[in-house]
Coordinates of C-alpha atoms and ligand atoms in Angstrom, one line a residue:
X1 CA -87.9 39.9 -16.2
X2 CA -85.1 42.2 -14.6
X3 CA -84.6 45.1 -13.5
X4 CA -82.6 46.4 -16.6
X5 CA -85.1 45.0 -19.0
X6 CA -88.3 46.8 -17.1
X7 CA -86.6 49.8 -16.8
X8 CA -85.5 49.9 -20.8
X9 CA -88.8 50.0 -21.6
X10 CA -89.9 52.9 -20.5
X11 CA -89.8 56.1 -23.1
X12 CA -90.3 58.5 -20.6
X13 CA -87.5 57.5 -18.6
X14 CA -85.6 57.6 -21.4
X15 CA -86.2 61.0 -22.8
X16 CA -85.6 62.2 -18.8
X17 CA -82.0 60.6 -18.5
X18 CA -81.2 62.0 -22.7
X19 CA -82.0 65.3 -20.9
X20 CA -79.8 65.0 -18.2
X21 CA -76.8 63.5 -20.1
X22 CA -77.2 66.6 -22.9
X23 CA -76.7 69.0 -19.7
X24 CA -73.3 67.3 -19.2
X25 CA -72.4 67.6 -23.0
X26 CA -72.8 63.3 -23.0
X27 CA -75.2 62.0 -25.6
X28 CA -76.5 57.9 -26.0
X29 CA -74.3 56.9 -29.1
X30 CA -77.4 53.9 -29.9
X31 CA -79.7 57.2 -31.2
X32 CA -77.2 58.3 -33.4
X33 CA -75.6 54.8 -34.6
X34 CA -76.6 54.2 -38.2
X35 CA -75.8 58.6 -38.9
X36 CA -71.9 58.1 -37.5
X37 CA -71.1 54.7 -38.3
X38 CA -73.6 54.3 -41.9
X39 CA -73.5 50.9 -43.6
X40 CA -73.0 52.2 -47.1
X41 CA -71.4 56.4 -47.7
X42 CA -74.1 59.3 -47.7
X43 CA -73.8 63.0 -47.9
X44 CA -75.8 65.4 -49.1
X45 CA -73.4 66.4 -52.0
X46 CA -75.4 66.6 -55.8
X47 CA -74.0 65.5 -59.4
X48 CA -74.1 68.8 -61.1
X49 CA -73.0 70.4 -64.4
X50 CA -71.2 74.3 -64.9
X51 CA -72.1 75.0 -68.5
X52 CA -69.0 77.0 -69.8
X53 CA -70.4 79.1 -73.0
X54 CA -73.4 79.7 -71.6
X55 CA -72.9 80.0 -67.8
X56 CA -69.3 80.1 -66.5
X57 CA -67.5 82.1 -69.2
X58 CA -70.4 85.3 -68.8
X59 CA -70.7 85.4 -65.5
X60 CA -66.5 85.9 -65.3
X61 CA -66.1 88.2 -68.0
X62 CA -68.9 90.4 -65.7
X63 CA -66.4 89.5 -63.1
X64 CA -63.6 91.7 -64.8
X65 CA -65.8 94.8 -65.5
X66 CA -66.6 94.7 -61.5
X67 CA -62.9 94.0 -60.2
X68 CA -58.8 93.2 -61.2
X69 CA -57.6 90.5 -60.2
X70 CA -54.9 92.7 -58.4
X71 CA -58.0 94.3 -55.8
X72 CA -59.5 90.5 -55.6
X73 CA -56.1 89.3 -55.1
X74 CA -57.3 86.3 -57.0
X75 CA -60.5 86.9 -59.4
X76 CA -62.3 83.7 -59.2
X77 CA -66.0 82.0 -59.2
X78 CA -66.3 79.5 -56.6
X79 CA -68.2 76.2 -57.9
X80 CA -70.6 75.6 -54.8
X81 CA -72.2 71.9 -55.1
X82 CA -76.1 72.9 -55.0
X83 CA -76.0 70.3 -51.8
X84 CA -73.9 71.7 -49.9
X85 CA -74.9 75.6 -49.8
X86 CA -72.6 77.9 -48.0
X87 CA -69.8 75.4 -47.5
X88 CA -67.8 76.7 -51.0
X89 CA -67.1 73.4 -51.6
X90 CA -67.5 71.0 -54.8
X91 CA -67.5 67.9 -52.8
X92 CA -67.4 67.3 -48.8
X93 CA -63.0 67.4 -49.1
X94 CA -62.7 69.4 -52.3
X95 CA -62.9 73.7 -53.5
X96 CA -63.4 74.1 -57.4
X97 CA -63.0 77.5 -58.4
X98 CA -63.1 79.0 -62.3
X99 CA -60.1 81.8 -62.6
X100 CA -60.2 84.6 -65.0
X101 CA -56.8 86.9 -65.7
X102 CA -57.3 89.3 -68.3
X103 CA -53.9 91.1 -70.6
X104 CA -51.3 92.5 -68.2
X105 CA -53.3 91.3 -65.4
X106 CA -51.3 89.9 -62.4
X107 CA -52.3 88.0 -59.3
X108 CA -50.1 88.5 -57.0
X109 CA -47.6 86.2 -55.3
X110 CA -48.8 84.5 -51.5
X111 CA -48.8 80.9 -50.0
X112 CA -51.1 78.6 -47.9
X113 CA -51.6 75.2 -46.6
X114 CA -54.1 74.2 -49.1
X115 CA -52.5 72.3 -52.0
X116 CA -54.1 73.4 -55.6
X117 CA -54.2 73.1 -59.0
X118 CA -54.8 74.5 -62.2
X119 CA -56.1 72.8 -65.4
X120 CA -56.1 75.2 -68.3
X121 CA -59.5 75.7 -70.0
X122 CA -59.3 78.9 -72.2
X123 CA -56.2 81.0 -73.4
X124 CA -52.8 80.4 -74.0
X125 CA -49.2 81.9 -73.0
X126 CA -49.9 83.4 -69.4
X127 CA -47.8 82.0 -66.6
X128 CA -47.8 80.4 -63.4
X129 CA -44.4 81.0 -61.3
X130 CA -43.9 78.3 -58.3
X131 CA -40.9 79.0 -56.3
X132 CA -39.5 80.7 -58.6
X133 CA -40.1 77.9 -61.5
X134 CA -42.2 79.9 -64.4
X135 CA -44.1 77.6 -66.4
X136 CA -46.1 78.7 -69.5
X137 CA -49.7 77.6 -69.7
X138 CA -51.8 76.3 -72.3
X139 CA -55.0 74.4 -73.0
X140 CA -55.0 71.1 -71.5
X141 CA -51.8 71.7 -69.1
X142 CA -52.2 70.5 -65.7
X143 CA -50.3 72.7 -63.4
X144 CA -49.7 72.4 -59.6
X145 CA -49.4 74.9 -56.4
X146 CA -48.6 72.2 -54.0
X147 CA -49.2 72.5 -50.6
X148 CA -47.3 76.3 -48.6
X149 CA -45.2 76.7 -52.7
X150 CA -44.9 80.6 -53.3
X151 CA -46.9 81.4 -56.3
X152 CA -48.2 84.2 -58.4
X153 CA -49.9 84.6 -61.9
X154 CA -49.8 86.6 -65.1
X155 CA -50.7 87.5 -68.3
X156 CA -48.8 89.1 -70.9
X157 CA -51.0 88.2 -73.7
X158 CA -53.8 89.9 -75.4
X159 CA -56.9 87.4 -74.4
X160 CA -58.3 86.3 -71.6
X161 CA -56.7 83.5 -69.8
X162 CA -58.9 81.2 -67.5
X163 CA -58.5 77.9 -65.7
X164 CA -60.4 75.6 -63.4
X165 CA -58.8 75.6 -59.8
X166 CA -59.0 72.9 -57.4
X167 CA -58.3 72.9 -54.0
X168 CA -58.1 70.4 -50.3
X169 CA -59.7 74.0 -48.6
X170 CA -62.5 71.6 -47.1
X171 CA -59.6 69.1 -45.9
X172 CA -57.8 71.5 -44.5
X173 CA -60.2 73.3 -42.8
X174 CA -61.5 70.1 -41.5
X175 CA -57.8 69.6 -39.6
X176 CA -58.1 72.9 -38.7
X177 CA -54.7 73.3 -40.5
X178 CA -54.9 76.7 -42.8
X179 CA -52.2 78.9 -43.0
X180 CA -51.7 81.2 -45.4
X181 CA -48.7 84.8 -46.2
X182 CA -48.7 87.2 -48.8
X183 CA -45.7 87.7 -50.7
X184 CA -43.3 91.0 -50.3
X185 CA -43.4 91.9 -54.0
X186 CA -46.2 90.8 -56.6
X187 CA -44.4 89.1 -58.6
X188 CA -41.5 86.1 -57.2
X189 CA -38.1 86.7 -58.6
X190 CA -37.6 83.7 -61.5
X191 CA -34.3 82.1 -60.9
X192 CA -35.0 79.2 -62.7
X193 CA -35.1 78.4 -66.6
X194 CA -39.0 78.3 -67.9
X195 CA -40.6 74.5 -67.3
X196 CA -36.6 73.9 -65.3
X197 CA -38.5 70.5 -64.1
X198 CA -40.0 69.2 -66.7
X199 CA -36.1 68.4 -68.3
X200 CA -35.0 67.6 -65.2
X201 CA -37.8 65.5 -63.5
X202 CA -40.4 64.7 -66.4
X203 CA -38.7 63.3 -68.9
X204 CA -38.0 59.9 -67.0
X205 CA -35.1 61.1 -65.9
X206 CA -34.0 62.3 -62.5
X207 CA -30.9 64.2 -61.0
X208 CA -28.6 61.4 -59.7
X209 CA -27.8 62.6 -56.2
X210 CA -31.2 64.5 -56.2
X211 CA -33.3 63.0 -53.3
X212 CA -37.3 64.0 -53.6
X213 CA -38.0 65.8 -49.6
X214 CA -41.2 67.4 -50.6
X215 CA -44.6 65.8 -50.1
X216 CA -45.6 66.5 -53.8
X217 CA -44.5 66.0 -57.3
X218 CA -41.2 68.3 -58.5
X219 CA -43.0 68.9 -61.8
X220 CA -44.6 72.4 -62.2
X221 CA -46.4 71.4 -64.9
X222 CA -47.7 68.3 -66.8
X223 CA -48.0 69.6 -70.7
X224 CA -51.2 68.7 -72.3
X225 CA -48.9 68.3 -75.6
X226 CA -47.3 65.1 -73.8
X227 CA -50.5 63.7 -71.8
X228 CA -52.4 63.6 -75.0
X229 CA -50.1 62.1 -77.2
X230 CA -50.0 59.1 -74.9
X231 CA -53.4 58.6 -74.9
X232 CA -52.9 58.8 -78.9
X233 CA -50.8 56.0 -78.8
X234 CA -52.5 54.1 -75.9
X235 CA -56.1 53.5 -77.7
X236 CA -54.0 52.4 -81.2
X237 CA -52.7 49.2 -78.8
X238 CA -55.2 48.6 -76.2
X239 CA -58.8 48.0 -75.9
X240 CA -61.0 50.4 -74.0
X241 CA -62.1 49.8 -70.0
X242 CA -65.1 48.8 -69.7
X243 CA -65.8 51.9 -67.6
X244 CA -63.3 54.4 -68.0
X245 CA -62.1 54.1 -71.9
X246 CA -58.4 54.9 -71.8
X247 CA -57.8 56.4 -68.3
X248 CA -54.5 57.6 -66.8
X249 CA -53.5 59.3 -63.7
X250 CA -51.2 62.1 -63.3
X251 CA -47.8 60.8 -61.4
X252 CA -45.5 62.1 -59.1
X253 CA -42.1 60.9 -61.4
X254 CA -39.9 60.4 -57.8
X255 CA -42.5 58.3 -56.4
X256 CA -45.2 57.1 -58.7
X257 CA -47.4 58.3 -56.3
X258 CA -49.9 60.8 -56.8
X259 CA -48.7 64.5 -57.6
X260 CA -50.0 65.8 -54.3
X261 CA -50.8 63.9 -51.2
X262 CA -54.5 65.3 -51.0
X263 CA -55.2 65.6 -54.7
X264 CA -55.3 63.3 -57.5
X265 CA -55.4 63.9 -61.1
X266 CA -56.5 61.8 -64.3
X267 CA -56.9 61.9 -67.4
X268 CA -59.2 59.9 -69.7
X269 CA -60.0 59.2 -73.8
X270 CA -63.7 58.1 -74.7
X271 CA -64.0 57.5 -78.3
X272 CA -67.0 58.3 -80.1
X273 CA -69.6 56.0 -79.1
X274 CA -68.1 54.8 -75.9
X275 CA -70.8 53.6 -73.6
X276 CA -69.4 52.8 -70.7
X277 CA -70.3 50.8 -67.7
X278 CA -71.3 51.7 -64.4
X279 CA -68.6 52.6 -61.7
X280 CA -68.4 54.0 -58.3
X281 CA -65.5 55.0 -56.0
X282 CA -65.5 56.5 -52.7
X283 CA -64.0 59.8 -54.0
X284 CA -66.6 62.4 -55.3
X285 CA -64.7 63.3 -58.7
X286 CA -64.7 66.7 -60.6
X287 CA -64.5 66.5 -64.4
X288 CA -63.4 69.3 -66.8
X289 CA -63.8 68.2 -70.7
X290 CA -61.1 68.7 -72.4
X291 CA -62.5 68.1 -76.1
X292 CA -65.6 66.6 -77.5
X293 CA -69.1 65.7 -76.3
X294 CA -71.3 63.3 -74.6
X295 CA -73.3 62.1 -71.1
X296 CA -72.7 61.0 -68.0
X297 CA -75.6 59.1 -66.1
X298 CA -75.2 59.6 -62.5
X299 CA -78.2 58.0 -60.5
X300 CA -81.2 58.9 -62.4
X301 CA -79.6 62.1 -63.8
X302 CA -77.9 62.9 -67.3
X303 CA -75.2 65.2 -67.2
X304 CA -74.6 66.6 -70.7
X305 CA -71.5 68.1 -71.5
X306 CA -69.5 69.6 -74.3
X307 CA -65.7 71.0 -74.3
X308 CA -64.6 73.0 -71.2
X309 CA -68.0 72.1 -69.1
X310 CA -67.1 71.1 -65.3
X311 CA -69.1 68.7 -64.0
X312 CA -69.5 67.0 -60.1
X313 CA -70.0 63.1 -59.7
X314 CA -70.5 62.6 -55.9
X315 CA -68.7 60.2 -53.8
X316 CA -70.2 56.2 -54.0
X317 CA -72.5 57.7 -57.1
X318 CA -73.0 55.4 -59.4
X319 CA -71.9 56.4 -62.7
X320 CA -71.4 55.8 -66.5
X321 CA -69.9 58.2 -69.4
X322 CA -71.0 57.8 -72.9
X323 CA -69.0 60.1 -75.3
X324 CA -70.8 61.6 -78.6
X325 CA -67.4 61.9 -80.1
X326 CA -64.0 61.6 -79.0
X327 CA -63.6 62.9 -76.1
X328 CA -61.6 63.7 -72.9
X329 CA -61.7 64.2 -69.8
X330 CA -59.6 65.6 -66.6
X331 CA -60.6 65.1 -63.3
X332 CA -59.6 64.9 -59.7
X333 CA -60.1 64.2 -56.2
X334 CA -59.0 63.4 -52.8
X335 CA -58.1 59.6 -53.9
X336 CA -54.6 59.7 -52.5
X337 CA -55.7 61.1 -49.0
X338 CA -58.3 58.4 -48.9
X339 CA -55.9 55.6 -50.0
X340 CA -53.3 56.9 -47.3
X341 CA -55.9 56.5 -44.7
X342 CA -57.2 53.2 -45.7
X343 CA -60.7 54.0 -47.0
X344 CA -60.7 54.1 -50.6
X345 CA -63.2 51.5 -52.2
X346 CA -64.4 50.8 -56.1
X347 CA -67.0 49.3 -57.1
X348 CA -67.8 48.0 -60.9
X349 CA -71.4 47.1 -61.5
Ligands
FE2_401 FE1 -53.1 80.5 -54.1

């Protein structure tokens, strides 16, 4: 026997020289091997469901009696991921936040790192301005803040406006990379025609000497009005994946890319009676149900949700929806900053 191989076999030697190495800030990588390096993805993120009627929407309109959106800068509930308590996150990369602005409400204008957007649960007509683009939002419409964009909010109608926002916060604080400035005035000066980029970048058209040097999509808004009439016409001609009925993602029109480079965005049709087949992807996804009902089976779990319910499906969770009716759904996650780095991975069972 040698020397090395005596000596390895001795516990209390071991635990000595861990000692020593832990008071030079050194640690044996072979105790902690299968934790950094695991065979399959882990985490301690949950699947978990927001119920809108019942939960989300009562606990906001409390929300407004306490505090304007003006004094909270922006009046939102954060959806925290039971599993991951006191990191305000959704997912391990991703922020989900529910945003109320009540009549003549404003939030104010600012900036930041973080890329977001805004899918539009409840109320119609307030607006978002983005650099000085004003779009006006409704139901369904999928609206981006990309990445350091000036942008406020407002609402000159008489009901309550709310939308689900989702953010790269966890991303970004990851890198360490957060900036963020309020805006001189409230409200950005518009110098641009309302929805100015969806005639000049979103109707498969672009400017002829226009050359795309932003990270992110030029569209301010994708129009439920347009997204749903394609799935419309898509389920007339095609036969539903296995999986995910008729699923589309949202597309940067100067690249094909995804509209941001953290965030992606989809949008999928289940008819009524779609039981679909188990899938699983790297990226944990959040869903927002855009009309009907039905279950998603996650692990062991059954998610049930109806119209405007936000749901979680964890990273590598597998997962199957079943739709009562027709139904759809929006979601999104970090699938483009995973594909950019190399370590995006399906998996159809
Ligand atoms: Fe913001």
């Amino acid at each position: 026997m040698t020397e090395a191989i005596k000596s390895g076999d001795d516990p209390g030697a071991r635990r000595e020289f861990y000692r020593q190495l832990q008071a030079e800030s050194m640690l044996p990588l072979w105790e902690r091997l299968r934790e950094l390096v695991p065979l399959t993805p882990g985490g301690s993120a949950v699947a978990a469901r927001w119920d809108y009627d019942k939960i989300v929407r009562p606990h906001l309109m409390t929300s407004a009696s306490l505090i304007s959106a003006q004094q909270a800068e922006r009046r939102v509930l954060i959806l925290e991921n039971p599993g991951l308590a006191g990191e305000a996150s959704i997912t391990g990369s991703l922020y989900a936040g529910v945003q109320l602005i009540m009549p003549g409400e404003i939030a104010p204008a600012h900036r930041h790192t973080q890329s977001a957007l805004r899918f539009i649960l409840e109320g119609s007509g307030a607006y978002t301005t983005v650099e000085g683009e004003r779009t006006i939002m409704r139901p369904g419409d999928f609206v981006l803040t990309p990445g350091w964009t000036w942008h406020d909010h407002g609402n000159e109608t008489d009901q309550p406006m709310v939308w689900l926002d989702g953010l790269d916060i966890p991303l970004v604080r990851f890198f360490k990379a957060g900036f963020a400035e309020n805006g001189l005035r409230e409200t950005q000066t518009v110098h641009k025609a309302v929805d100015d980029g969806l005639y000049r970048y979103g109707n498969n058209l672009l400017p002829v000497d226009w050359r795309n040097d932003r990270p992110h999509s030029p569209l301010v808004s994708y129009p439920y009005e347009r997204t749903r009439e394609s799935l419309d016409r898509l389920r007339k001609v095609d036969a539903a994946d296995a999986c995910h009925g008729f699923k589309m993602r949202f597309a940067n029109p100067a690249t094909g890319g995804y509209p941001m480079p953290t965030i992606g965005a989809f949008i999928q049709l289940l008819p009524a009676g779609f039981a679909g087949g188990r899938y699983c992807s790297t990226d944990g996804t959040v869903f927002s149900v855009v009309e009907g009902s039905g279950e998603t089976h996650v692990g062991e779990q059954i998610l049930r949700w109806k119209a405007r319910d936000i749901f979680v499906v964890p990273g590598w969770m597998s997962h199957s929806h079943h739709a009562t009716t027709d139904a759809v759904l929006f979601s999104f996650s970090d699938r483009p900053a995973q594909i950019s780095l190399g370590i995006w991975r399906e998996m159809r069972e």
